Short mmCIF file of C-alpha atoms and ligand atoms in Angstrom, two decimals:
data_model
loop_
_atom_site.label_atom_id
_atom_site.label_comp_id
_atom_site.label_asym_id
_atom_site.label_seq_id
_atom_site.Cartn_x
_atom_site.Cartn_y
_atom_site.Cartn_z
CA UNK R 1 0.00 0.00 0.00
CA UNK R 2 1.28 3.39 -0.98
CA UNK R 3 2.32 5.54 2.18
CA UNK R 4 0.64 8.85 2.41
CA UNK R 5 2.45 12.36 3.55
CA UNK R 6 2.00 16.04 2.96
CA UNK R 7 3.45 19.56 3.81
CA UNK R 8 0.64 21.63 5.78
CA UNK R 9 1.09 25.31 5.24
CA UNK R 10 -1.05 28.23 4.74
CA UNK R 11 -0.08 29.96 1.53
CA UNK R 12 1.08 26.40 0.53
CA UNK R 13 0.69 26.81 -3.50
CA UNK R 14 4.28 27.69 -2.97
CA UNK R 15 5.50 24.62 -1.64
CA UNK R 16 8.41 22.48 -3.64
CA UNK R 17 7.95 20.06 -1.28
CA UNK R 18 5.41 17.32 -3.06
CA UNK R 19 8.08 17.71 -5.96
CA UNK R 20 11.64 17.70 -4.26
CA UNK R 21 9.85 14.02 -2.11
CA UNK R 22 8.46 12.92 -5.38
CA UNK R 23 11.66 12.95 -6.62
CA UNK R 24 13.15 11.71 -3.60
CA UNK R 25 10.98 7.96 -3.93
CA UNK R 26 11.55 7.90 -7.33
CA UNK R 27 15.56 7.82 -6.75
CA UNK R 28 15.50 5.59 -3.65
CA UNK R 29 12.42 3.25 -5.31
CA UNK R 30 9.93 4.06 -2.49
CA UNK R 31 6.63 3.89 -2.63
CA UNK R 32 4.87 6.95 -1.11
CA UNK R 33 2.61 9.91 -2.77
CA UNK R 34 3.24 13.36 -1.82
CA UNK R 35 0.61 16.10 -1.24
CA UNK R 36 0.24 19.82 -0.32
CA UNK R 37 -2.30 20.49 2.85
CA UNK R 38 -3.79 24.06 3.04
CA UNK R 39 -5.05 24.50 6.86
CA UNK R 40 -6.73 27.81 8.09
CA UNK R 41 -5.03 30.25 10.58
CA UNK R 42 -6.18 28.58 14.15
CA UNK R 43 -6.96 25.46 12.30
CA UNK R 44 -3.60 23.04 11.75
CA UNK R 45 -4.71 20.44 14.59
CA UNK R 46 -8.11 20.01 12.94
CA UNK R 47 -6.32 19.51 9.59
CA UNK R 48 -3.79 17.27 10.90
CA UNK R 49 -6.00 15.29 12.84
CA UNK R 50 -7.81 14.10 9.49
CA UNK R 51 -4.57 13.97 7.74
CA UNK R 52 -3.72 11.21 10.71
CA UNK R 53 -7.30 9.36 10.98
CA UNK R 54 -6.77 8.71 7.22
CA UNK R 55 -3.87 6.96 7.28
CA UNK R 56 -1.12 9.73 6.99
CA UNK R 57 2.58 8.68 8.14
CA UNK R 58 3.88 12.08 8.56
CA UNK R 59 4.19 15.46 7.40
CA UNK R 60 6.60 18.70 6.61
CA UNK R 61 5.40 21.93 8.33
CA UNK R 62 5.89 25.52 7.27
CA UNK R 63 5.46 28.76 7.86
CA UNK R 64 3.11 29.83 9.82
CA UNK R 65 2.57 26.46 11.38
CA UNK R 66 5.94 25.70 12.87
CA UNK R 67 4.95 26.62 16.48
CA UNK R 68 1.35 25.00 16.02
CA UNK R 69 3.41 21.39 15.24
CA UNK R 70 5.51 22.48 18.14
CA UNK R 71 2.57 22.48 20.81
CA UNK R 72 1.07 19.28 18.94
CA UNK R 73 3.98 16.54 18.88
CA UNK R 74 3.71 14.11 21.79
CA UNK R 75 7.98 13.53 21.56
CA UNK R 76 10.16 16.64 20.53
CA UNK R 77 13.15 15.69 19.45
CA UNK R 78 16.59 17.70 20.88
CA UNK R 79 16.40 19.26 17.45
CA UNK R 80 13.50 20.83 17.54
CA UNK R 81 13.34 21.39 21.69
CA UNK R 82 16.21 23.78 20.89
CA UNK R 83 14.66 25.35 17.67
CA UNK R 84 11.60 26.24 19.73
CA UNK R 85 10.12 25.35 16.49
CA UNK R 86 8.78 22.01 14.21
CA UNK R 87 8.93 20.85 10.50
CA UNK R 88 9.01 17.60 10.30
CA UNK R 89 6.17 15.13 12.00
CA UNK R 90 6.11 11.34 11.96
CA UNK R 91 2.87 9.42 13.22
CA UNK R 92 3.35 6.35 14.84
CA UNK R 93 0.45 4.72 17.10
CA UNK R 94 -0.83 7.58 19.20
CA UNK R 95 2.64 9.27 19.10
CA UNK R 96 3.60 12.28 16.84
CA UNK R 97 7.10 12.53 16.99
CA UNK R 98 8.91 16.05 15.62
CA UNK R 99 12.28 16.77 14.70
CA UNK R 100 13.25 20.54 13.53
CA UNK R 101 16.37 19.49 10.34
CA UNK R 102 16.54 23.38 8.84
CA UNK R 103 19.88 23.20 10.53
CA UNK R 104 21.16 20.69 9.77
CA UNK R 105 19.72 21.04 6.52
CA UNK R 106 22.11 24.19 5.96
CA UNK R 107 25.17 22.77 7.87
CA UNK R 108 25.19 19.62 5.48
CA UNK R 109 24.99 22.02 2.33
CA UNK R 110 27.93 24.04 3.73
CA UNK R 111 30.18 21.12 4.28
CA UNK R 112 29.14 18.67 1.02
CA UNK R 113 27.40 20.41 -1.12
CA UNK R 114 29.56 23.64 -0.80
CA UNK R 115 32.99 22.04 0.70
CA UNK R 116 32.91 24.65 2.78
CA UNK R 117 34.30 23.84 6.58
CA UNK R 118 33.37 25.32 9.57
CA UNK R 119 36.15 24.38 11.75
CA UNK R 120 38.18 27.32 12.95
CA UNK R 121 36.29 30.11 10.96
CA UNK R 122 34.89 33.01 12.17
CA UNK R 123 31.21 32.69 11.06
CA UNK R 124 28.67 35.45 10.97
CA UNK R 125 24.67 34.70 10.81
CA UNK R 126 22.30 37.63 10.53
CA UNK R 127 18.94 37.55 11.75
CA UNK R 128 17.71 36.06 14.78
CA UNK R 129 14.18 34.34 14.20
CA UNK R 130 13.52 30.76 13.56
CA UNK R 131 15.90 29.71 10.99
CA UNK R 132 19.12 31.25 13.57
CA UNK R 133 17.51 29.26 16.01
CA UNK R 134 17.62 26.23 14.46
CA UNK R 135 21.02 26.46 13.25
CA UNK R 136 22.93 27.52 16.00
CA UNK R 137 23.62 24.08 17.62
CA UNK R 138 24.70 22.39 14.47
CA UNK R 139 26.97 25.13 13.72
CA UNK R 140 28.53 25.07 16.59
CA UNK R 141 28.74 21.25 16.46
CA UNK R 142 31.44 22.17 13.85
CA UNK R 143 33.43 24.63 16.00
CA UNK R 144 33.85 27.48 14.38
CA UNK R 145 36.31 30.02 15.72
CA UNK R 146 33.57 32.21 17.10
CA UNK R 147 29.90 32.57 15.92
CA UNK R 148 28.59 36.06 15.87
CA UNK R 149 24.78 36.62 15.63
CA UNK R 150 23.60 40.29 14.76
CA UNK R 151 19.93 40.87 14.55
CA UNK R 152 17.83 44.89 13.62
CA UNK R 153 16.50 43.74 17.34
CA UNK R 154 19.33 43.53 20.27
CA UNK R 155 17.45 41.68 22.33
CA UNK R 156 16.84 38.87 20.25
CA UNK R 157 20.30 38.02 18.96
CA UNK R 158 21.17 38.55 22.91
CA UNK R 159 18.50 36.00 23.75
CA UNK R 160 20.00 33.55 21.29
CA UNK R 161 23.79 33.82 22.19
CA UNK R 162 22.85 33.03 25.46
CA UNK R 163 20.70 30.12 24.93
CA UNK R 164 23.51 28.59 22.15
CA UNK R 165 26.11 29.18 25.19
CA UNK R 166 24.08 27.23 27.62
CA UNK R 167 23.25 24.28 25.00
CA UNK R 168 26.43 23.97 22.95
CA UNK R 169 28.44 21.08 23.58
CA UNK R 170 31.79 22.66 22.26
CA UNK R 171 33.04 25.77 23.81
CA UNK R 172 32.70 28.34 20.88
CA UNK R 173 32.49 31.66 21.65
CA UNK R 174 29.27 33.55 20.85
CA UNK R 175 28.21 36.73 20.65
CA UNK R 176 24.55 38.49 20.16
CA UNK R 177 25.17 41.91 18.56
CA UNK R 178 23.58 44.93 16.65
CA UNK R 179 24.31 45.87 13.58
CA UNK R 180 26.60 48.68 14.88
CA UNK R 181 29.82 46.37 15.98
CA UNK R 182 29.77 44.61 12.54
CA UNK R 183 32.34 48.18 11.82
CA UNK R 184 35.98 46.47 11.32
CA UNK R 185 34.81 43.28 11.75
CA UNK R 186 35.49 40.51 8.90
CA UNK R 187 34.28 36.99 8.25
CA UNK R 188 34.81 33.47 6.60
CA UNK R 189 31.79 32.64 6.13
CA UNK R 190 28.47 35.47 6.48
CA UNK R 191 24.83 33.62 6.59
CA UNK R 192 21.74 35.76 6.02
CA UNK R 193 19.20 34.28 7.81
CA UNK R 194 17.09 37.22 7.84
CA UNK R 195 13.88 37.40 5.75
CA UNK R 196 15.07 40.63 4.06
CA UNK R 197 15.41 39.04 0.65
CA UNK R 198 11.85 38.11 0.12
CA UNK R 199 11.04 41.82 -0.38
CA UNK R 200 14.39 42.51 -1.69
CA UNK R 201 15.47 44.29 1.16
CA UNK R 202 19.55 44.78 2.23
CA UNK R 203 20.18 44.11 6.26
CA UNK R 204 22.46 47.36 7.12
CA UNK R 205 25.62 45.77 7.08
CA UNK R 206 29.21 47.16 6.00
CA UNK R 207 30.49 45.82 2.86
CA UNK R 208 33.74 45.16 4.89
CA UNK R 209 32.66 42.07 6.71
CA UNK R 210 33.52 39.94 3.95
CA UNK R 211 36.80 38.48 4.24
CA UNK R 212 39.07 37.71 1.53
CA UNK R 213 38.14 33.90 -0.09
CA UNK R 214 34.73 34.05 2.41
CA UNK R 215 31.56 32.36 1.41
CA UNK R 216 28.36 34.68 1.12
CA UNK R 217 25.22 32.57 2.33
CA UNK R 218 21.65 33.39 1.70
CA UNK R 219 19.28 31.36 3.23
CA UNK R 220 16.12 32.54 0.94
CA UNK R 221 16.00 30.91 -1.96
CA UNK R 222 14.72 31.30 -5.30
CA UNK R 223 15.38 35.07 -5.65
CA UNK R 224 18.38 35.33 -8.15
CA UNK R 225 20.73 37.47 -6.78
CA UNK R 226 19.20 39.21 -3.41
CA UNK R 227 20.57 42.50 -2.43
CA UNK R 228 22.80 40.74 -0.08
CA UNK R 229 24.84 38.36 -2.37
CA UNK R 230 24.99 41.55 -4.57
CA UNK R 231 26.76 43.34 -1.58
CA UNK R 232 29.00 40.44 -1.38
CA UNK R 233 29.21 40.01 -4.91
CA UNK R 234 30.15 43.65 -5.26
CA UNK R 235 32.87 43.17 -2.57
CA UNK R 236 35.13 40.83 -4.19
CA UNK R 237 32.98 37.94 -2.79
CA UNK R 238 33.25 35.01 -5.51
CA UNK R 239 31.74 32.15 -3.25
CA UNK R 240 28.02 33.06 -3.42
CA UNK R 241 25.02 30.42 -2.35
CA UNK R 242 21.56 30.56 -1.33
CA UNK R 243 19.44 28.63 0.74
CA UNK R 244 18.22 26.27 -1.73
CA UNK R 245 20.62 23.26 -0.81
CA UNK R 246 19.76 23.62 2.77
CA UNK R 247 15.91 22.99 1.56
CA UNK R 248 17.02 20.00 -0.28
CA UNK R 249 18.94 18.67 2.50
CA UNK R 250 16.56 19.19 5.34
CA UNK R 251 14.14 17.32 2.45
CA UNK R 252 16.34 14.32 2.65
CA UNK R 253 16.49 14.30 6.34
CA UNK R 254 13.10 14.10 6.84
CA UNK R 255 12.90 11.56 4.27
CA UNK R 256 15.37 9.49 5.71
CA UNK R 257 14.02 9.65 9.43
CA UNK R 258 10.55 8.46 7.55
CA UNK R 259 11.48 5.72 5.12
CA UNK R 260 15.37 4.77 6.33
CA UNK R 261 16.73 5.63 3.39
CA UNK R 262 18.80 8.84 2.34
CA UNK R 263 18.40 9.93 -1.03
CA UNK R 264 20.83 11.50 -3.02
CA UNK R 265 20.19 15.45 -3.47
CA UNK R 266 21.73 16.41 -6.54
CA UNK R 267 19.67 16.12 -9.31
CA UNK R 268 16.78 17.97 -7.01
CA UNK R 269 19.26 20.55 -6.20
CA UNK R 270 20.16 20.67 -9.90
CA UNK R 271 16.11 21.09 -10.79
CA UNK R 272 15.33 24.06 -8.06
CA UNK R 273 18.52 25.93 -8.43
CA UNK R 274 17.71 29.60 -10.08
CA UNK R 275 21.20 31.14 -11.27
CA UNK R 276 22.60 33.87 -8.68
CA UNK R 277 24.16 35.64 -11.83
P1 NDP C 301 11.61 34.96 11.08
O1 NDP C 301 10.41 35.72 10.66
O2 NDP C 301 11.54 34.04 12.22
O3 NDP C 301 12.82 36.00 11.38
C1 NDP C 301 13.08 37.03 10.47
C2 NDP C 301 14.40 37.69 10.85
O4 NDP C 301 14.75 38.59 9.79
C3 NDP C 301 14.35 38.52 12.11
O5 NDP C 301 15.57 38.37 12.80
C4 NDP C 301 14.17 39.95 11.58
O6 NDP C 301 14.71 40.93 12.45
C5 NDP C 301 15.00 39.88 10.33
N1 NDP C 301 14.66 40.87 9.31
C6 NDP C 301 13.54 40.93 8.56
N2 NDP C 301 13.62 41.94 7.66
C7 NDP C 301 14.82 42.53 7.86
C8 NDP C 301 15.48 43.63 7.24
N3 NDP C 301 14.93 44.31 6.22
N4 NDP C 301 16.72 43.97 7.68
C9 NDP C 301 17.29 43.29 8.71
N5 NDP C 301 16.71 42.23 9.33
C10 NDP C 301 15.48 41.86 8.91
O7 NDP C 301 12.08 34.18 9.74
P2 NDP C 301 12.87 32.79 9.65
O8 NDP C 301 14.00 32.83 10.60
O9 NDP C 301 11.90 31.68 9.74
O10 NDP C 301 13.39 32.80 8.13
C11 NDP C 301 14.41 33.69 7.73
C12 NDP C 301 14.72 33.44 6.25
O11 NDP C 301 15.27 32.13 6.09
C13 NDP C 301 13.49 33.51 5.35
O12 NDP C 301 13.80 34.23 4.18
C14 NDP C 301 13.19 32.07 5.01
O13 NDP C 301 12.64 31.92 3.71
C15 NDP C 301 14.60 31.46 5.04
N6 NDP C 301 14.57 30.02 5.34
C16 NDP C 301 15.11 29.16 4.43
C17 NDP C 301 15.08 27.81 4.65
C18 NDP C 301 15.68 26.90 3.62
O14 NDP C 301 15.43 25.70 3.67
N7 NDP C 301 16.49 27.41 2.70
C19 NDP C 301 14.48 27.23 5.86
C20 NDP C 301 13.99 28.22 6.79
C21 NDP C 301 14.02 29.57 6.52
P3 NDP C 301 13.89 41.49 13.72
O15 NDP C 301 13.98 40.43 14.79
O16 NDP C 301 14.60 42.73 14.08
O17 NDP C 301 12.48 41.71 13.24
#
């Protein structure tokens, strides 16, 4: 019998998610169909619930349901206890287990997809919502000389070097900073995981911080060239990526934690990537 799972979002039209795990079973020979799930504002449980009674094995979540999935799982997984956040659901018995692989999802396309180490780098991410969250423990996993986080709002990026300092296992140095102490400050590798790009907005950030042979890292993807990796590009910066990898990759997590298998991500990296130039 085919297994049944779905992304629950609301917009969901959006979604690349029915074809990057269509693509996924078709690689790796599994036998599963794929579907988008619309759910109101206030109504994900509702919509899940049915999803479930019907036979469902487990879902994706996205925006704005990540919190929803957060309050619904039965087990969180370490993943997604840190994240604060959900999006990925398995249903087994009564349970609903939930893991949060955005980042791990980026890490893995930094260090295969984009041989790009972490080790011993000084590593910049900007923004401090739900995609920082997730990825500060597997960044510093990789111990990076120092992680700084800068975020338009203090507070949060102060919130969030805290909680990575109480949680990380390593003993990387991390900072939670505004804006204003990015002056004569340079890094290997600069992350924008702020949501600036999706209306083609630039973070205010000095052109300076890239430093020489650094990677620029855009976690939206599907823009082209955002205003950031034209900053970078404009500095000298000849390493440019955005954030479609990390969607594959936190694809094939998911689908791996569901069916046991990993598929391979190339050709669907191949299929969604938009040219940066
Ligand atoms: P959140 O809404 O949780 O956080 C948004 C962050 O962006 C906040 O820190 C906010 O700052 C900051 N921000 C927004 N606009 C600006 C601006 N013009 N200048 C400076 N800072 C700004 O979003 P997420 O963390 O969930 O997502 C962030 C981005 O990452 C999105 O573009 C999303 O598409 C992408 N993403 C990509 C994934 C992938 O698989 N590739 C997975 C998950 C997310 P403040 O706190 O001051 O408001």
């Amino acid at each position: 019998m085919t297994d049944r799972y779905a992304v629950i979002g609301n917009p969901i039209e959006q979604s690349k998610s029915p074809l990057i795990h269509t693509a996924f079973a078709q690689v790796s020979g599994q036998d599963i169909e794929y579907t988008k799930l619309l759910a109101p504002l206030g109504g994900f449980a509702e919509v899940v619930d049915a999803f479930r009674t019907s036979g469902g094995r487990g879902m994706n979540v996205t925006a704005p349901f990540k919190l929803d999935a957060f309050a619904y799982a039965t087990d969180l997984a370490p993943s997604a206890q840190m994240a604060g956040a959900v999006n990925a659901m398995k249903f087994e018995g009564g349970k609903v287990y939930a893991e949060n692989f955005d980042g791990v999802g980026l890490v893995r396309d930094l260090l295969h997809n984009l041989a790009c180490p972490l080790k011993g780098r000084r590593v910049l991410i900007l923004g401090a919502g739900g995609a920082t969250r997730g990825a500060l423990l597997p960044l510093l996993a990789e111990e990076p000389a120092e992680l700084m986080i800068v975020n338009r709002t203090l507070a949060k990026a102060e919130t969030l070097a805290t909680l990575a300092q109480k949680h990380q296992t390593a003993s990387v140095p991390v900072q939670g900073l505004g804006y204003a102490a990015l002056q004569g400050q340079a890094f290997d590798v600069v992350l924008n995981a702020t949501s600036s790009s999706l209306t083609a907005e630039l973070p205010p950030l000095p052109a300076s911080v890239f430093a020489p042979g650094c990677l620029a890292y855009d976690l939206t993807y599907g823009k082209g060239l955002t205003p950031f990796l034209k900053l970078a590009s404009e500095s000298g910066v000849t390493r440019l990526a955005d954030g479609v990898g990390m969607l594959a990759e936190q694809a094939a997590e998911a689908f791996a934690w569901w069916r046991g298998v990993r598929p391979d991500t190339t050709s669907v990296i191949q299929l969604l990537t938009i040219p940066l130039r």
